[in-house]
mmCIF file of C-alpha atoms (C1' of nucleotides) in Angstrom:
data_model
loop_
_atom_site.group_PDB
_atom_site.id
_atom_site.type_symbol
_atom_site.label_atom_id
_atom_site.label_comp_id
_atom_site.label_asym_id
_atom_site.label_seq_id
_atom_site.Cartn_x
_atom_site.Cartn_y
_atom_site.Cartn_z
ATOM 1 C CA MET H 1 72.012 32.690 -16.095
ATOM 2 C CA THR H 2 72.529 30.953 -13.040
ATOM 3 C CA ASP H 3 73.058 27.669 -11.897
ATOM 4 C CA LEU H 4 69.897 26.034 -11.621
ATOM 5 C CA HIS H 5 71.055 22.835 -10.272
ATOM 6 C CA SER H 6 71.651 23.646 -6.700
ATOM 7 C CA PRO H 7 72.879 20.862 -3.909
ATOM 8 C CA ASP H 8 69.454 20.859 -2.631
ATOM 9 C CA CYS H 9 68.213 18.910 -6.092
ATOM 10 C CA ASN H 10 69.642 16.091 -6.708
ATOM 11 C CA CYS H 11 67.347 15.238 -9.634
ATOM 12 C CA THR H 12 68.900 14.460 -12.398
ATOM 13 C CA ILE H 13 66.369 14.789 -15.060
ATOM 14 C CA ILE H 14 65.182 18.522 -15.561
ATOM 15 C CA HIS H 15 63.867 20.386 -18.526
ATOM 16 C CA ALA H 16 66.664 23.359 -18.290
ATOM 17 C CA ASP H 17 65.641 24.851 -21.414
ATOM 18 C CA VAL H 18 62.145 25.411 -19.742
ATOM 19 C CA LEU H 19 63.366 26.325 -16.921
ATOM 20 C CA GLU H 20 65.596 28.940 -17.945
ATOM 21 C CA GLN H 21 62.225 30.694 -19.533
ATOM 22 C CA VAL H 22 60.415 30.416 -16.049
ATOM 23 C CA ASP H 23 63.588 31.468 -13.959
ATOM 24 C CA ALA H 24 64.042 34.536 -16.344
ATOM 25 C CA GLN H 25 60.242 35.410 -16.402
ATOM 26 C CA LEU H 26 59.581 34.563 -12.663
ATOM 27 C CA PRO H 27 59.370 37.929 -10.168
ATOM 28 C CA ASP H 28 62.031 38.388 -7.790
ATOM 29 C CA GLU H 29 62.337 36.396 -4.684
ATOM 30 C CA ASP H 30 61.436 39.067 -2.413
ATOM 31 C CA LEU H 31 58.519 39.760 -4.659
ATOM 32 C CA LEU H 32 56.988 36.796 -4.217
ATOM 33 C CA PHE H 33 57.832 36.878 -0.515
ATOM 34 C CA GLN H 34 55.817 40.076 -0.176
ATOM 35 C CA LEU H 35 53.030 38.499 -2.020
ATOM 36 C CA ALA H 36 53.043 35.580 0.574
ATOM 37 C CA GLU H 37 52.965 37.915 3.605
ATOM 38 C CA LEU H 38 49.857 39.812 1.866
ATOM 39 C CA LEU H 39 48.112 36.523 1.235
ATOM 40 C CA LYS H 40 48.550 35.068 4.326
ATOM 41 C CA VAL H 41 46.706 37.717 5.888
ATOM 42 C CA PHE H 42 43.527 36.644 3.937
ATOM 43 C CA GLY H 43 44.125 33.029 5.633
ATOM 44 C CA ASP H 44 42.551 33.273 8.668
ATOM 45 C CA THR H 45 38.437 32.848 9.447
ATOM 46 C CA THR H 46 38.703 35.727 11.358
ATOM 47 C CA ARG H 47 40.090 38.328 9.030
ATOM 48 C CA VAL H 48 38.114 37.099 5.891
ATOM 49 C CA ARG H 49 34.838 37.443 8.028
ATOM 50 C CA ILE H 50 36.251 41.130 9.277
ATOM 51 C CA LEU H 51 36.786 42.238 5.425
ATOM 52 C CA TRP H 52 33.592 40.579 4.467
ATOM 53 C CA ALA H 53 31.829 42.334 6.836
ATOM 54 C CA LEU H 54 33.350 45.301 6.035
ATOM 55 C CA SER H 55 33.192 44.875 2.188
ATOM 56 C CA LEU H 56 29.086 45.372 3.056
ATOM 57 C CA HIS H 57 29.633 48.311 5.400
ATOM 58 C CA GLU H 58 32.124 50.331 7.183
ATOM 59 C CA LEU H 59 31.485 49.125 10.852
ATOM 60 C CA CYS H 60 33.071 49.976 14.304
ATOM 61 C CA VAL H 61 35.050 47.860 16.532
ATOM 62 C CA CYS H 62 32.537 47.164 19.000
ATOM 63 C CA ASP H 63 30.334 45.900 15.614
ATOM 64 C CA LEU H 64 32.700 43.639 14.441
ATOM 65 C CA ALA H 65 33.068 42.032 18.001
ATOM 66 C CA ALA H 66 29.459 41.821 18.270
ATOM 67 C CA LEU H 67 29.428 40.540 14.753
ATOM 68 C CA LEU H 68 31.248 37.892 15.141
ATOM 69 C CA LYS H 69 31.002 37.267 18.623
ATOM 70 C CA MET H 70 34.355 37.673 19.595
ATOM 71 C CA THR H 71 35.901 40.214 22.194
ATOM 72 C CA ALA H 72 37.184 43.351 20.979
ATOM 73 C CA THR H 73 40.509 42.851 21.855
ATOM 74 C CA ALA H 74 40.891 39.866 19.505
ATOM 75 C CA ILE H 75 39.389 42.105 16.568
ATOM 76 C CA SER H 76 41.410 44.905 17.394
ATOM 77 C CA HIS H 77 44.366 42.756 17.251
ATOM 78 C CA GLN H 78 43.324 41.784 13.525
ATOM 79 C CA LEU H 79 42.344 45.217 12.334
ATOM 80 C CA ARG H 80 46.088 46.252 13.319
ATOM 81 C CA ILE H 81 47.303 43.718 10.779
ATOM 82 C CA LEU H 82 44.879 44.350 8.338
ATOM 83 C CA LYS H 83 45.441 48.031 8.717
ATOM 84 C CA ASN H 84 49.476 47.408 8.562
ATOM 85 C CA MET H 85 48.748 45.648 5.046
ATOM 86 C CA GLN H 86 46.835 48.785 3.884
ATOM 87 C CA LEU H 87 43.757 46.164 3.505
ATOM 88 C CA VAL H 88 41.332 48.276 5.955
ATOM 89 C CA LYS H 89 41.291 52.320 6.951
ATOM 90 C CA PRO H 90 40.316 53.861 10.299
ATOM 91 C CA ARG H 91 38.030 56.381 10.582
ATOM 92 C CA ARG H 92 37.834 58.406 13.937
ATOM 93 C CA ALA H 93 34.867 59.842 15.448
ATOM 94 C CA GLY H 94 35.171 60.749 18.908
ATOM 95 C CA LYS H 95 35.511 57.445 20.502
ATOM 96 C CA VAL H 96 34.543 55.055 18.124
ATOM 97 C CA VAL H 97 37.054 53.878 15.228
ATOM 98 C CA TYR H 98 35.151 53.176 11.936
ATOM 99 C CA TYR H 99 36.752 50.935 9.866
ATOM 100 C CA SER H 100 36.475 50.171 6.169
ATOM 101 C CA LEU H 101 38.208 48.330 3.213
ATOM 102 C CA ALA H 102 41.083 50.335 1.733
ATOM 103 C CA ASP H 103 40.490 49.411 -1.868
ATOM 104 C CA SER H 104 38.692 47.222 -4.160
ATOM 105 C CA HIS H 105 41.523 44.409 -4.330
ATOM 106 C CA VAL H 106 40.400 42.940 -1.412
ATOM 107 C CA THR H 107 36.806 42.296 -2.457
ATOM 108 C CA GLN H 108 38.182 41.130 -5.895
ATOM 109 C CA ILE H 109 40.472 38.363 -3.707
ATOM 110 C CA LEU H 110 37.446 37.637 -1.820
ATOM 111 C CA ASN H 111 35.735 36.512 -4.610
ATOM 112 C CA GLN H 112 37.899 34.716 -6.895
ATOM 113 C CA GLY H 113 38.260 32.866 -3.763
ATOM 114 C CA PHE H 114 34.861 32.498 -3.582
ATOM 115 C CA GLU H 115 33.683 31.219 -6.935
ATOM 116 C CA HIS H 116 36.132 28.931 -6.446
ATOM 117 C CA ILE H 117 35.155 26.909 -3.873
ATOM 118 C CA ASN H 118 31.887 26.809 -5.011
ATOM 119 C CA GLU H 119 33.093 25.037 -8.350
ATOM 120 C CA GLU H 120 33.657 21.770 -7.001
ATOM 121 C CA MET M 1 17.012 37.895 14.113
ATOM 122 C CA THR M 2 19.609 36.251 16.800
ATOM 123 C CA ASP M 3 20.925 38.334 19.285
ATOM 124 C CA LEU M 4 23.639 39.680 18.425
ATOM 125 C CA HIS M 5 25.096 40.949 21.839
ATOM 126 C CA SER M 6 27.136 38.356 22.942
ATOM 127 C CA PRO M 7 28.528 37.941 26.275
ATOM 128 C CA ASP M 8 31.835 37.784 24.571
ATOM 129 C CA CYS M 9 31.201 41.599 23.958
ATOM 130 C CA ASN M 10 31.098 44.007 26.143
ATOM 131 C CA CYS M 11 30.243 46.498 24.321
ATOM 132 C CA THR M 12 27.206 48.984 24.520
ATOM 133 C CA ILE M 13 27.143 51.273 21.373
ATOM 134 C CA ILE M 14 26.916 49.204 18.507
ATOM 135 C CA HIS M 15 24.749 49.959 15.265
ATOM 136 C CA ALA M 16 22.059 47.234 15.495
ATOM 137 C CA ASP M 17 20.168 48.608 12.542
ATOM 138 C CA VAL M 18 23.520 48.306 10.199
ATOM 139 C CA LEU M 19 24.494 45.078 12.172
ATOM 140 C CA GLU M 20 21.410 43.463 11.074
ATOM 141 C CA GLN M 21 21.750 44.159 7.577
ATOM 142 C CA VAL M 22 25.151 43.019 7.516
ATOM 143 C CA ASP M 23 24.493 39.794 9.737
ATOM 144 C CA ALA M 24 21.939 38.859 7.298
ATOM 145 C CA GLN M 25 24.227 39.225 4.067
ATOM 146 C CA LEU M 26 26.922 37.759 5.524
ATOM 147 C CA PRO M 27 27.577 34.170 4.168
ATOM 148 C CA ASP M 28 27.467 31.185 6.242
ATOM 149 C CA GLU M 29 30.321 30.737 9.301
ATOM 150 C CA ASP M 30 31.601 27.698 7.484
ATOM 151 C CA LEU M 31 31.595 28.888 3.700
ATOM 152 C CA LEU M 32 33.765 31.681 5.238
ATOM 153 C CA PHE M 33 35.771 28.901 6.989
ATOM 154 C CA GLN M 34 36.477 27.478 3.345
ATOM 155 C CA LEU M 35 37.221 30.408 2.126
ATOM 156 C CA ALA M 36 39.557 31.183 4.679
ATOM 157 C CA GLU M 37 41.386 27.856 4.377
ATOM 158 C CA LEU M 38 41.414 28.319 0.614
ATOM 159 C CA LEU M 39 43.539 31.869 0.778
ATOM 160 C CA LYS M 40 45.571 30.132 3.510
ATOM 161 C CA VAL M 41 47.125 27.814 0.813
ATOM 162 C CA PHE M 42 47.896 31.591 -1.191
ATOM 163 C CA GLY M 43 50.135 32.486 2.235
ATOM 164 C CA ASP M 44 53.319 30.751 2.351
ATOM 165 C CA THR M 45 55.997 31.861 -0.014
ATOM 166 C CA THR M 46 57.328 28.290 -1.112
ATOM 167 C CA ARG M 47 53.601 27.406 -2.865
ATOM 168 C CA VAL M 48 53.253 31.060 -3.955
ATOM 169 C CA ARG M 49 56.402 30.877 -6.072
ATOM 170 C CA ILE M 50 55.063 27.461 -7.154
ATOM 171 C CA LEU M 51 52.060 28.722 -8.439
ATOM 172 C CA TRP M 52 53.487 31.944 -9.966
ATOM 173 C CA ALA M 53 56.326 28.951 -11.443
ATOM 174 C CA LEU M 54 53.312 27.090 -12.600
ATOM 175 C CA SER M 55 51.528 30.019 -14.349
ATOM 176 C CA LEU M 56 54.099 30.424 -16.552
ATOM 177 C CA HIS M 57 54.867 26.820 -17.458
ATOM 178 C CA GLU M 58 53.927 23.134 -16.703
ATOM 179 C CA LEU M 59 56.886 21.494 -14.504
ATOM 180 C CA CYS M 60 57.304 18.301 -12.829
ATOM 181 C CA VAL M 61 58.844 18.064 -9.439
ATOM 182 C CA CYS M 62 62.124 18.085 -9.799
ATOM 183 C CA ASP M 63 61.808 21.414 -12.286
ATOM 184 C CA LEU M 64 60.184 23.329 -9.055
ATOM 185 C CA ALA M 65 62.907 21.715 -6.965
ATOM 186 C CA ALA M 66 65.950 22.979 -8.689
ATOM 187 C CA LEU M 67 63.933 26.297 -9.664
ATOM 188 C CA LEU M 68 63.684 27.476 -6.010
ATOM 189 C CA LYS M 69 66.782 25.645 -4.935
ATOM 190 C CA MET M 70 64.658 23.289 -2.107
ATOM 191 C CA THR M 71 64.270 19.656 -1.939
ATOM 192 C CA ALA M 72 62.167 17.286 -4.128
ATOM 193 C CA THR M 73 60.277 16.402 -0.565
ATOM 194 C CA ALA M 74 59.402 19.975 0.302
ATOM 195 C CA ILE M 75 58.121 20.670 -3.013
ATOM 196 C CA SER M 76 56.370 17.481 -3.274
ATOM 197 C CA HIS M 77 54.695 18.296 0.053
ATOM 198 C CA GLN M 78 53.548 21.579 -0.894
ATOM 199 C CA LEU M 79 52.232 20.630 -4.083
ATOM 200 C CA ARG M 80 49.737 17.936 -2.377
ATOM 201 C CA ILE M 81 48.228 20.388 -0.202
ATOM 202 C CA LEU M 82 47.575 22.981 -4.118
ATOM 203 C CA LYS M 83 46.482 19.590 -5.216
ATOM 204 C CA ASN M 84 43.892 19.002 -2.444
ATOM 205 C CA MET M 85 42.938 22.323 -2.483
ATOM 206 C CA GLN M 86 41.953 22.106 -6.619
ATOM 207 C CA LEU M 87 44.506 24.457 -7.076
ATOM 208 C CA VAL M 88 46.980 22.562 -9.355
ATOM 209 C CA LYS M 89 46.379 19.222 -11.405
ATOM 210 C CA PRO M 90 48.753 16.467 -11.779
ATOM 211 C CA ARG M 91 49.829 14.561 -15.609
ATOM 212 C CA ARG M 92 51.643 11.516 -15.034
ATOM 213 C CA ALA M 93 54.139 10.697 -17.875
ATOM 214 C CA GLY M 94 56.333 7.495 -16.486
ATOM 215 C CA LYS M 95 58.307 8.091 -13.550
ATOM 216 C CA VAL M 96 57.737 11.877 -13.750
ATOM 217 C CA VAL M 97 54.617 14.129 -12.730
ATOM 218 C CA TYR M 98 54.008 17.351 -14.154
ATOM 219 C CA TYR M 99 51.852 19.784 -12.225
ATOM 220 C CA SER M 100 49.427 22.682 -14.054
ATOM 221 C CA LEU M 101 47.338 25.410 -12.610
ATOM 222 C CA ALA M 102 43.615 24.141 -12.261
ATOM 223 C CA ASP M 103 42.098 26.847 -12.857
ATOM 224 C CA SER M 104 42.153 30.688 -13.960
ATOM 225 C CA HIS M 105 41.494 31.542 -10.646
ATOM 226 C CA VAL M 106 44.995 31.256 -9.334
ATOM 227 C CA THR M 107 46.444 33.660 -11.653
ATOM 228 C CA GLN M 108 43.202 35.950 -10.927
ATOM 229 C CA ILE M 109 43.802 35.931 -7.104
ATOM 230 C CA LEU M 110 48.013 36.411 -7.817
ATOM 231 C CA ASN M 111 47.770 39.571 -10.066
ATOM 232 C CA GLN M 112 45.484 41.516 -7.892
ATOM 233 C CA GLY M 113 47.839 40.844 -5.093
ATOM 234 C CA PHE M 114 50.740 41.802 -7.100
ATOM 235 C CA GLU M 115 48.688 44.809 -7.978
ATOM 236 C CA HIS M 116 47.953 45.849 -4.181
ATOM 237 C CA ILE M 117 51.680 45.608 -3.321
ATOM 238 C CA ASN M 118 52.866 47.740 -6.271
ATOM 239 C CA GLU M 119 50.392 50.556 -5.590
ATOM 240 C CA GLU M 120 52.052 52.045 -2.415
ATOM 241 C "C1'" DA A 1 39.490 67.187 37.012
ATOM 242 C "C1'" DA A 2 37.389 62.299 37.265
ATOM 243 C "C1'" DT A 3 35.128 58.600 35.641
ATOM 244 C "C1'" DA A 4 33.590 55.719 31.595
ATOM 245 C "C1'" DC A 5 34.136 53.857 27.447
ATOM 246 C "C1'" DA A 6 35.942 52.562 22.829
ATOM 247 C "C1'" DT A 7 40.230 51.154 21.214
ATOM 248 C "C1'" DA A 8 45.240 49.722 21.525
ATOM 249 C "C1'" DT A 9 49.012 47.102 22.982
ATOM 250 C "C1'" DG A 10 52.415 44.020 24.913
ATOM 251 C "C1'" DA A 11 53.649 39.250 27.077
ATOM 252 C "C1'" DA A 12 52.148 34.819 27.174
ATOM 253 C "C1'" DC A 13 50.260 30.354 26.101
ATOM 254 C "C1'" DA A 14 48.340 27.076 22.860
ATOM 255 C "C1'" DA A 15 47.264 25.621 18.177
ATOM 256 C "C1'" DA A 16 49.010 25.443 13.681
ATOM 257 C "C1'" DT A 17 52.257 24.424 10.306
ATOM 258 C "C1'" DA A 18 56.672 23.871 7.140
ATOM 259 C "C1'" DT A 19 61.102 21.136 6.278
ATOM 260 C "C1'" DT A 20 63.803 17.449 7.180
ATOM 261 C "C1'" DC A 21 64.411 12.617 7.720
ATOM 262 C "C1'" DA A 22 63.297 8.083 6.889
ATOM 263 C "C1'" DT A 23 60.992 5.182 4.105
ATOM 264 C "C1'" DA A 24 57.876 3.635 0.998
ATOM 265 C "C1'" DT A 25 55.116 3.700 -3.745
ATOM 266 C "C1'" DG A 26 55.434 3.253 -8.593
ATOM 267 C "C1'" DT A 27 57.463 3.153 -13.263
ATOM 268 C "C1'" DT A 28 61.317 2.373 -16.513
ATOM 269 C "C1'" DG A 29 65.436 -0.007 -18.644
ATOM 270 C "C1'" DG A 30 68.440 -3.442 -18.115
ATOM 271 C "C1'" DC F 1 62.906 -9.882 -11.537
ATOM 272 C "C1'" DC F 2 66.091 -6.028 -9.888
ATOM 273 C "C1'" DA F 3 68.494 -1.677 -9.853
ATOM 274 C "C1'" DA F 4 67.811 3.143 -10.005
ATOM 275 C "C1'" DC F 5 64.932 7.240 -10.081
ATOM 276 C "C1'" DA F 6 61.013 10.517 -9.806
ATOM 277 C "C1'" DT F 7 57.424 11.152 -5.939
ATOM 278 C "C1'" DA F 8 55.043 10.293 -2.160
ATOM 279 C "C1'" DT F 9 53.712 10.325 2.595
ATOM 280 C "C1'" DG F 10 54.622 9.860 7.747
ATOM 281 C "C1'" DA F 11 56.182 11.120 11.892
ATOM 282 C "C1'" DA F 12 59.623 14.560 14.452
ATOM 283 C "C1'" DT F 13 60.985 19.277 15.058
ATOM 284 C "C1'" DA F 14 61.235 24.382 15.144
ATOM 285 C "C1'" DT F 15 58.741 28.210 13.748
ATOM 286 C "C1'" DT F 16 55.076 30.990 13.463
ATOM 287 C "C1'" DT F 17 50.399 32.666 15.073
ATOM 288 C "C1'" DG F 18 45.773 33.584 17.228
ATOM 289 C "C1'" DT F 19 43.520 34.283 21.017
ATOM 290 C "C1'" DT F 20 43.401 36.088 25.974
ATOM 291 C "C1'" DC F 21 44.476 39.054 30.324
ATOM 292 C "C1'" DA F 22 46.764 42.979 32.078
ATOM 293 C "C1'" DT F 23 47.212 47.569 30.865
ATOM 294 C "C1'" DA F 24 47.558 52.014 28.471
ATOM 295 C "C1'" DT F 25 45.725 55.615 25.309
ATOM 296 C "C1'" DG F 26 42.291 58.702 23.852
ATOM 297 C "C1'" DT F 27 38.105 60.815 24.126
ATOM 298 C "C1'" DA F 28 33.303 62.691 25.779
ATOM 299 C "C1'" DT F 29 30.454 63.336 29.818
ATOM 300 C "C1'" DT F 30 29.396 65.109 34.310
#
DNA sequence: AATACATATGAACAAATATTCATATGTTGG
DNA sequence: CCAACATATGAATATTTGTTCATATGTATT
């Protein structure tokens, strides 16, 4: 095991045995980084509103702009972020592009978060 | 129903019937704001690593600092954010303060996110 | 082909935020 | 009481990020 006592931590009391176990079980740093990058996408009001709306019905960019009272440009930017993270998928029909949720994890995460809020 | 056609949206083709239904089902804006604020807390590498570590075992500030090779100060700042959002809870034992997860939603959200990443 | 409209994208600006530094609080042991 | 240590917190800085503006792309209609 690598030395957990780095120069950045000047503590003296650490629980070496527990730490060793936790360190062994903790996913790789780059996996947790990816996870944070994913969850970061959920941490914005506009994107949460978009995702929730899409969980109710497939919508085009204009629909979302009208619903959220924002410019289509702003919506489009956010949709690109959501699409890059595989959270929504586009369906083109002529000029119009319809968006829908890519998988069920989205609603699961939104619901878990919603439950947490409604518990206090 | 309020007019969904705001000045910010210059679109002409919107699906009024669908929009009306979605608008009625969509949670209040301030609820979705709270949800975004909650999920924002998950969108940071340091906090994700802290949360995942705490899902494995209760740990004190120094433990986390040693594990993540960061200063105790930086950890403490993040723990305050997590505590304010009711995601972790402290337990004082003398000088040492141990932190653990506040409820099961945390691991659920982390796991759902993790599954999503491991699917592509 | 040419116009109209839905959507996408790049650059710029303003706002939010994570870490560091300095310092404060709180607890234990001498 | 005092010194030592774990933790907390406020201010400052550097980075990140959401929206706007200007412009580009792509499709349908005349």
